[in-house]
């Protein structure tokens, strides 16, 4: 069960989790727990648990109870978050952080069989005021363009296993427009690991990536490049060959002073670190200070880079990135012809 101040052993109702249970029901309980965990990523569950602890701690300091859900209490909490009063000596939370905390509370209450009415005026009206007063355009990471990604992979040592792996990750992440979790979540084939988020299939014309996302499965087609030096498929094939991979995660830790391959899947934070490190080494955005450059680049820079560089119809980019709307795709495009379609002239003016 989930305790009052955090996430506990299971998200199942007490009637299911309470011992003693017959063996066949215990097996079903274990299976149900697995399905609960599969319903969201581990990072999401960690964020939900952290937000619930933050809310519970604020309630204790304020002499309030987090249970049962009271819209007035939640309204005061998000007000405290927006004003910086929710944390001692901490700055105010951004609108996106407050919205995430609100979603976390709803999820945590739902796991307890309770409902938080986010449409209640004590929450909805306060949240609307917070958005109006504090909302601002989201800070966007720097997109790495084609010539920049080439410069980045040139900083890697092709003579080492780590260099081959990192080169393959950068190229497949860029050409596939993949999220960092999708890159490290890939397996060599289907149904090889329990924690995999997809798998690859190498074909004559390119690489077919099958991914499991929030809305279901989708396929990403990554074509072969014009040169082996910059081809993502050639980079992946070389990594697989020299790492002698046959089963399990595609991208793993390199151990033994860079001479051995571990069995563990890479953490997605390694992708962000890789992008930052190679962007800095390649001298990208050298007009900025070291600190500013470090803040500008992340794993998201690969996804934004593809959206900004691909000289094709927007709908193809939208499909490739798995976006539900063209508007979302445009948020990723740091460089595009914004007035290519002139509706003013088309309307006769």
CSV table of C-alpha atoms in Angstrom, one decimal:
chain,number,residue,atom,x,y,z
A,1,UNK,CA,0.0,0.0,0.0
A,2,UNK,CA,0.9,3.6,-0.4
A,3,UNK,CA,1.6,5.3,3.0
A,4,UNK,CA,0.5,8.8,3.8
A,5,UNK,CA,3.9,10.3,3.2
A,6,UNK,CA,5.1,8.4,0.2
A,7,UNK,CA,4.7,5.5,-2.2
A,8,UNK,CA,4.8,2.1,-0.5
A,9,UNK,CA,5.1,-1.5,-1.5
A,10,UNK,CA,2.3,-1.6,-4.1
A,11,UNK,CA,-0.3,0.5,-5.7
A,12,UNK,CA,-3.0,-2.1,-5.3
A,13,UNK,CA,-6.0,-1.9,-3.0
A,14,UNK,CA,-5.6,-3.1,0.5
A,15,UNK,CA,-8.0,-6.0,0.0
A,16,UNK,CA,-5.7,-7.4,-2.7
A,17,UNK,CA,-2.4,-6.8,-1.0
A,18,UNK,CA,-3.4,-8.0,2.5
A,19,UNK,CA,-1.9,-11.3,3.6
A,20,UNK,CA,-2.6,-14.2,3.9
A,21,UNK,CA,-3.5,-15.0,0.3
A,22,UNK,CA,-3.8,-18.3,-1.5
A,23,UNK,CA,-0.8,-18.9,-3.8
A,24,UNK,CA,-2.9,-18.4,-7.0
A,25,UNK,CA,-4.1,-15.0,-5.8
A,26,UNK,CA,-0.6,-14.1,-4.7
A,27,UNK,CA,0.6,-14.8,-8.3
A,28,UNK,CA,-2.2,-12.6,-9.6
A,29,UNK,CA,-1.1,-9.9,-7.1
A,30,UNK,CA,2.4,-10.0,-8.3
A,31,UNK,CA,1.3,-9.9,-12.0
A,32,UNK,CA,-1.0,-6.9,-11.2
A,33,UNK,CA,1.8,-5.1,-9.5
A,34,UNK,CA,3.9,-5.6,-12.6
A,35,UNK,CA,1.1,-4.1,-14.8
A,36,UNK,CA,0.8,-1.1,-12.4
A,37,UNK,CA,4.6,-0.5,-12.8
A,38,UNK,CA,4.4,-0.9,-16.6
A,39,UNK,CA,1.6,1.7,-16.8
A,40,UNK,CA,4.2,4.5,-16.3
A,41,UNK,CA,7.9,5.0,-16.6
A,42,UNK,CA,10.2,4.6,-13.5
A,43,UNK,CA,11.1,8.3,-13.9
A,44,UNK,CA,7.4,9.3,-13.8
A,45,UNK,CA,6.8,7.2,-10.7
A,46,UNK,CA,9.8,8.7,-9.0
A,47,UNK,CA,8.6,12.2,-9.8
A,48,UNK,CA,5.1,11.4,-8.5
A,49,UNK,CA,6.5,10.0,-5.3
A,50,UNK,CA,8.8,13.0,-4.8
A,51,UNK,CA,5.9,15.5,-5.4
A,52,UNK,CA,3.7,13.6,-2.9
A,53,UNK,CA,6.4,13.8,-0.2
A,54,UNK,CA,6.8,17.5,-1.0
A,55,UNK,CA,3.0,18.1,-0.6
A,56,UNK,CA,2.9,16.0,2.6
A,57,UNK,CA,5.8,17.9,4.2
A,58,UNK,CA,4.2,21.2,3.4
A,59,UNK,CA,0.9,20.0,4.9
A,60,UNK,CA,2.7,19.0,8.1
A,61,UNK,CA,4.4,22.3,8.4
A,62,UNK,CA,1.1,24.1,7.8
A,63,UNK,CA,-0.9,22.1,10.3
A,64,UNK,CA,-3.0,20.5,7.5
A,65,UNK,CA,-3.7,16.9,6.5
A,66,UNK,CA,-3.0,15.6,3.0
A,67,UNK,CA,-5.8,13.0,3.4
A,68,UNK,CA,-8.6,13.0,2.3
A,69,UNK,CA,-8.2,15.4,-0.6
A,70,UNK,CA,-9.5,18.9,0.1
A,71,UNK,CA,-9.5,21.4,-2.8
A,72,UNK,CA,-9.0,24.2,-0.4
A,73,UNK,CA,-5.7,22.6,0.9
A,74,UNK,CA,-4.5,21.9,-2.6
A,75,UNK,CA,-5.3,25.5,-3.7
A,76,UNK,CA,-3.3,26.9,-0.8
A,77,UNK,CA,-0.4,24.5,-1.7
A,78,UNK,CA,-0.1,25.5,-5.3
A,79,UNK,CA,-0.3,29.2,-4.2
A,80,UNK,CA,2.6,28.5,-1.9
A,81,UNK,CA,4.5,26.8,-4.7
A,82,UNK,CA,3.9,29.8,-7.0
A,83,UNK,CA,5.0,32.3,-4.3
A,84,UNK,CA,8.0,30.3,-3.1
A,85,UNK,CA,6.5,29.7,0.3
A,86,UNK,CA,6.3,25.9,-0.2
A,87,UNK,CA,10.0,25.4,0.4
A,88,UNK,CA,12.1,27.1,3.1
A,89,UNK,CA,14.5,29.5,1.4
A,90,UNK,CA,13.6,28.1,-2.1
A,91,UNK,CA,12.6,30.1,-5.1
A,92,UNK,CA,9.1,30.0,-6.6
A,93,UNK,CA,8.2,27.0,-8.8
A,94,UNK,CA,7.5,27.5,-12.5
A,95,UNK,CA,4.1,27.1,-13.9
A,96,UNK,CA,5.1,23.8,-15.5
A,97,UNK,CA,6.4,22.5,-12.2
A,98,UNK,CA,3.2,23.4,-10.4
A,99,UNK,CA,1.1,21.7,-13.1
A,100,UNK,CA,3.3,18.6,-12.7
A,101,UNK,CA,2.8,18.7,-9.0
A,102,UNK,CA,-0.9,18.9,-9.5
A,103,UNK,CA,-0.9,15.9,-11.8
A,104,UNK,CA,1.2,14.0,-9.3
A,105,UNK,CA,-1.4,14.7,-6.5
A,106,UNK,CA,-4.2,13.5,-8.7
A,107,UNK,CA,-2.3,10.3,-9.5
A,108,UNK,CA,-1.4,9.7,-5.9
A,109,UNK,CA,-5.0,10.2,-4.7
A,110,UNK,CA,-6.3,7.9,-7.4
A,111,UNK,CA,-4.0,5.1,-6.1
A,112,UNK,CA,-5.7,5.4,-2.8
A,113,UNK,CA,-9.2,5.2,-4.4
A,114,UNK,CA,-9.8,8.9,-3.9
A,115,UNK,CA,-10.6,11.7,-6.4
A,116,UNK,CA,-9.1,15.2,-6.4
A,117,UNK,CA,-11.6,17.5,-8.2
A,118,UNK,CA,-9.2,19.7,-10.2
A,119,UNK,CA,-12.2,21.6,-11.6
A,120,UNK,CA,-13.2,22.8,-8.1
A,121,UNK,CA,-12.9,26.6,-8.0
A,122,UNK,CA,-10.4,26.5,-5.1
A,123,UNK,CA,-8.0,24.8,-7.5
A,124,UNK,CA,-9.1,25.8,-11.1
A,125,UNK,CA,-9.4,29.5,-10.4
A,126,UNK,CA,-6.1,29.7,-8.5
A,127,UNK,CA,-4.3,27.8,-11.2
A,128,UNK,CA,-5.8,30.0,-13.9
A,129,UNK,CA,-4.5,33.1,-12.0
A,130,UNK,CA,-1.0,31.5,-11.6
A,131,UNK,CA,-0.8,30.8,-15.4
A,132,UNK,CA,-1.9,34.4,-16.1
A,133,UNK,CA,0.5,35.9,-13.7
A,134,UNK,CA,3.6,33.7,-14.1
A,135,UNK,CA,3.4,31.8,-17.4
A,136,UNK,CA,6.1,32.4,-19.9
A,137,UNK,CA,7.4,30.6,-23.0
A,138,UNK,CA,9.2,27.4,-22.1
A,139,UNK,CA,13.0,27.6,-22.2
A,140,UNK,CA,14.1,25.6,-25.2
A,141,UNK,CA,17.3,23.6,-25.5
A,142,UNK,CA,19.6,24.4,-28.4
A,143,UNK,CA,19.0,22.3,-31.5
A,144,UNK,CA,22.1,20.7,-33.0
A,145,UNK,CA,22.0,20.9,-36.8
A,146,UNK,CA,23.5,18.6,-39.3
A,147,UNK,CA,27.0,20.1,-39.6
A,148,UNK,CA,27.1,20.4,-35.8
A,149,UNK,CA,26.2,16.7,-35.2
A,150,UNK,CA,29.0,15.8,-37.6
A,151,UNK,CA,31.5,17.9,-35.7
A,152,UNK,CA,30.3,16.3,-32.4
A,153,UNK,CA,30.9,12.7,-33.6
A,154,UNK,CA,34.3,13.7,-34.8
A,155,UNK,CA,35.3,14.4,-31.2
A,156,UNK,CA,34.8,10.7,-30.4
A,157,UNK,CA,37.5,8.1,-30.7
A,158,UNK,CA,36.4,5.4,-33.2
A,159,UNK,CA,39.1,3.1,-32.0
A,160,UNK,CA,37.4,2.5,-28.6
A,161,UNK,CA,34.2,0.7,-27.7
A,162,UNK,CA,33.0,3.7,-25.8
A,163,UNK,CA,33.6,5.9,-28.8
A,164,UNK,CA,31.8,3.5,-31.2
A,165,UNK,CA,28.8,3.3,-28.8
A,166,UNK,CA,28.6,7.1,-28.3
A,167,UNK,CA,28.8,7.7,-32.0
A,168,UNK,CA,26.0,5.3,-32.7
A,169,UNK,CA,23.8,6.8,-30.0
A,170,UNK,CA,24.3,10.4,-31.3
A,171,UNK,CA,23.6,9.4,-34.9
A,172,UNK,CA,20.6,7.2,-34.3
A,173,UNK,CA,19.2,9.7,-31.8
A,174,UNK,CA,19.5,12.5,-34.2
A,175,UNK,CA,18.3,10.7,-37.4
A,176,UNK,CA,15.5,9.1,-35.5
A,177,UNK,CA,14.4,12.2,-33.6
A,178,UNK,CA,14.4,10.0,-30.5
A,179,UNK,CA,14.0,11.0,-26.9
A,180,UNK,CA,16.9,10.0,-24.7
A,181,UNK,CA,14.7,7.4,-22.9
A,182,UNK,CA,13.9,5.9,-26.3
A,183,UNK,CA,17.5,5.7,-27.3
A,184,UNK,CA,18.7,3.7,-24.2
A,185,UNK,CA,15.4,1.8,-24.1
A,186,UNK,CA,16.1,-0.1,-27.4
A,187,UNK,CA,16.8,-3.8,-27.5
A,188,UNK,CA,18.4,-5.8,-30.3
A,189,UNK,CA,15.2,-7.6,-31.1
A,190,UNK,CA,11.6,-7.8,-29.8
A,191,UNK,CA,10.6,-9.2,-26.4
A,192,UNK,CA,14.2,-9.6,-25.2
A,193,UNK,CA,14.0,-7.6,-22.0
A,194,UNK,CA,11.2,-6.6,-19.6
A,195,UNK,CA,12.3,-3.0,-19.3
A,196,UNK,CA,12.8,-2.3,-23.0
A,197,UNK,CA,10.9,0.4,-24.7
A,198,UNK,CA,11.4,-0.9,-28.3
A,199,UNK,CA,13.7,-2.7,-30.6
A,200,UNK,CA,15.5,-2.3,-33.9
A,201,UNK,CA,15.5,-4.2,-37.2
A,202,UNK,CA,18.3,-3.6,-39.7
A,203,UNK,CA,17.1,-3.7,-43.3
A,204,UNK,CA,18.8,-3.1,-46.7
A,205,UNK,CA,17.5,0.4,-47.0
A,206,UNK,CA,17.8,1.5,-43.3
A,207,UNK,CA,16.8,0.8,-39.8
A,208,UNK,CA,13.3,0.2,-38.5
A,209,UNK,CA,12.8,1.3,-34.9
A,210,UNK,CA,9.7,0.1,-33.1
A,211,UNK,CA,8.9,2.1,-30.0
A,212,UNK,CA,6.3,1.9,-27.2
A,213,UNK,CA,5.0,5.3,-26.3
A,214,UNK,CA,2.2,6.7,-24.1
A,215,UNK,CA,-0.4,6.3,-26.9
A,216,UNK,CA,0.8,2.9,-28.1
A,217,UNK,CA,3.3,1.5,-30.5
A,218,UNK,CA,4.9,3.5,-33.4
A,219,UNK,CA,7.5,2.8,-36.0
A,220,UNK,CA,10.3,5.1,-37.0
A,221,UNK,CA,12.1,4.6,-40.3
A,222,UNK,CA,15.8,5.7,-40.3
A,223,UNK,CA,17.2,5.6,-43.8
A,224,UNK,CA,20.9,5.0,-44.6
A,225,UNK,CA,23.1,8.1,-44.9
A,226,UNK,CA,24.9,9.4,-47.9
A,227,UNK,CA,28.3,8.4,-46.4
A,228,UNK,CA,29.3,5.6,-44.0
A,229,UNK,CA,31.1,8.3,-41.9
A,230,UNK,CA,27.8,9.9,-41.0
A,231,UNK,CA,25.4,7.0,-41.5
A,232,UNK,CA,23.5,6.0,-38.3
A,233,UNK,CA,22.9,2.5,-39.6
A,234,UNK,CA,26.6,1.9,-40.3
A,235,UNK,CA,27.4,3.3,-36.8
A,236,UNK,CA,24.9,0.9,-35.2
A,237,UNK,CA,26.2,-2.0,-37.2
A,238,UNK,CA,29.8,-1.3,-36.2
A,239,UNK,CA,28.9,-1.0,-32.6
A,240,UNK,CA,27.0,-4.3,-32.6
A,241,UNK,CA,29.8,-6.0,-34.4
A,242,UNK,CA,32.7,-4.9,-32.2
A,243,UNK,CA,30.7,-5.1,-28.9
A,244,UNK,CA,29.7,-8.6,-30.0
A,245,UNK,CA,26.0,-8.1,-29.1
A,246,UNK,CA,23.4,-10.7,-29.7
A,247,UNK,CA,20.7,-10.3,-27.1
A,248,UNK,CA,19.3,-7.7,-24.8
A,249,UNK,CA,19.8,-3.9,-24.6
A,250,UNK,CA,21.4,-2.2,-27.6
A,251,UNK,CA,23.3,0.5,-25.6
A,252,UNK,CA,25.1,-0.7,-22.5
A,253,UNK,CA,27.9,0.3,-20.2
A,254,UNK,CA,31.5,-0.1,-21.3
A,255,UNK,CA,33.5,-1.6,-18.4
A,256,UNK,CA,37.0,-2.9,-17.7
A,257,UNK,CA,38.8,0.3,-18.7
A,258,UNK,CA,36.9,0.5,-21.9
A,259,UNK,CA,37.6,-3.0,-23.1
A,260,UNK,CA,34.5,-4.9,-21.9
A,261,UNK,CA,30.7,-4.6,-22.4
A,262,UNK,CA,28.4,-4.8,-19.4
A,263,UNK,CA,25.0,-6.3,-19.4
A,264,UNK,CA,23.2,-3.3,-17.9
A,265,UNK,CA,21.2,-0.9,-20.0
A,266,UNK,CA,22.5,2.7,-20.0
A,267,UNK,CA,20.7,5.3,-17.9
A,268,UNK,CA,19.0,7.9,-20.1
A,269,UNK,CA,20.9,10.7,-18.3
A,270,UNK,CA,24.0,9.4,-20.1
A,271,UNK,CA,22.6,10.6,-23.4
A,272,UNK,CA,22.2,14.1,-22.0
A,273,UNK,CA,25.8,14.1,-20.7
A,274,UNK,CA,27.0,12.8,-24.0
A,275,UNK,CA,25.3,15.6,-26.0
A,276,UNK,CA,26.6,18.3,-23.6
A,277,UNK,CA,30.2,16.9,-23.6
A,278,UNK,CA,30.5,16.5,-27.4
A,279,UNK,CA,28.8,19.9,-28.1
A,280,UNK,CA,31.3,21.5,-25.8
A,281,UNK,CA,34.2,19.6,-27.3
A,282,UNK,CA,33.1,20.6,-30.8
A,283,UNK,CA,33.0,24.2,-29.9
A,284,UNK,CA,29.3,24.7,-30.7
A,285,UNK,CA,28.0,28.1,-29.6
A,286,UNK,CA,31.5,29.2,-28.8
A,287,UNK,CA,30.1,32.8,-28.5
A,288,UNK,CA,28.6,31.8,-25.1
A,289,UNK,CA,30.3,31.3,-21.8
A,290,UNK,CA,31.0,27.7,-20.6
A,291,UNK,CA,28.2,27.8,-18.1
A,292,UNK,CA,25.7,29.1,-20.7
A,293,UNK,CA,26.8,26.4,-23.2
A,294,UNK,CA,26.4,23.7,-20.7
A,295,UNK,CA,22.8,24.8,-20.0
A,296,UNK,CA,21.9,25.1,-23.6
A,297,UNK,CA,22.4,21.4,-24.6
A,298,UNK,CA,20.7,18.2,-23.6
A,299,UNK,CA,19.4,15.0,-25.1
A,300,UNK,CA,16.5,17.0,-26.4
A,301,UNK,CA,18.9,18.9,-28.7
A,302,UNK,CA,19.0,15.8,-31.0
A,303,UNK,CA,15.3,15.7,-31.4
A,304,UNK,CA,15.0,19.4,-32.0
A,305,UNK,CA,17.9,19.3,-34.4
A,306,UNK,CA,16.2,16.8,-36.7
A,307,UNK,CA,13.0,18.9,-36.7
A,308,UNK,CA,15.0,22.0,-37.5
A,309,UNK,CA,17.3,20.5,-40.2
A,310,UNK,CA,15.0,18.2,-42.2
A,311,UNK,CA,14.2,19.9,-45.5
A,312,UNK,CA,11.0,18.0,-46.1
A,313,UNK,CA,7.3,18.6,-45.8
A,314,UNK,CA,6.3,19.3,-42.2
A,315,UNK,CA,3.8,16.4,-42.0
A,316,UNK,CA,6.7,13.9,-42.5
A,317,UNK,CA,8.6,15.4,-39.6
A,318,UNK,CA,5.4,15.3,-37.5
A,319,UNK,CA,4.9,11.6,-38.2
A,320,UNK,CA,8.6,10.9,-37.6
A,321,UNK,CA,8.6,12.5,-34.2
A,322,UNK,CA,5.3,10.9,-33.3
A,323,UNK,CA,3.5,14.3,-32.6
A,324,UNK,CA,-0.2,14.4,-32.5
A,325,UNK,CA,-0.3,18.0,-34.0
A,326,UNK,CA,1.6,20.1,-36.4
A,327,UNK,CA,1.8,22.8,-33.7
A,328,UNK,CA,3.8,20.6,-31.4
A,329,UNK,CA,6.2,19.9,-34.3
A,330,UNK,CA,6.7,23.6,-34.9
A,331,UNK,CA,7.8,24.0,-31.3
A,332,UNK,CA,10.7,21.8,-32.1
A,333,UNK,CA,11.7,23.7,-35.2
A,334,UNK,CA,14.2,26.3,-34.2
A,335,UNK,CA,15.0,27.2,-37.8
A,336,UNK,CA,12.2,27.3,-40.4
A,337,UNK,CA,10.6,29.6,-43.0
A,338,UNK,CA,7.8,31.0,-40.8
A,339,UNK,CA,6.2,32.9,-43.7
A,340,UNK,CA,6.5,30.4,-46.4
A,341,UNK,CA,2.7,30.2,-46.6
A,342,UNK,CA,1.3,33.8,-46.7
A,343,UNK,CA,-2.4,33.7,-46.0
A,344,UNK,CA,-2.6,37.5,-46.3
A,345,UNK,CA,-1.7,37.4,-50.0
A,346,UNK,CA,-3.7,34.3,-50.5
A,347,UNK,CA,-6.8,36.0,-49.1
A,348,UNK,CA,-6.4,38.8,-51.7
A,349,UNK,CA,-4.6,41.5,-49.7
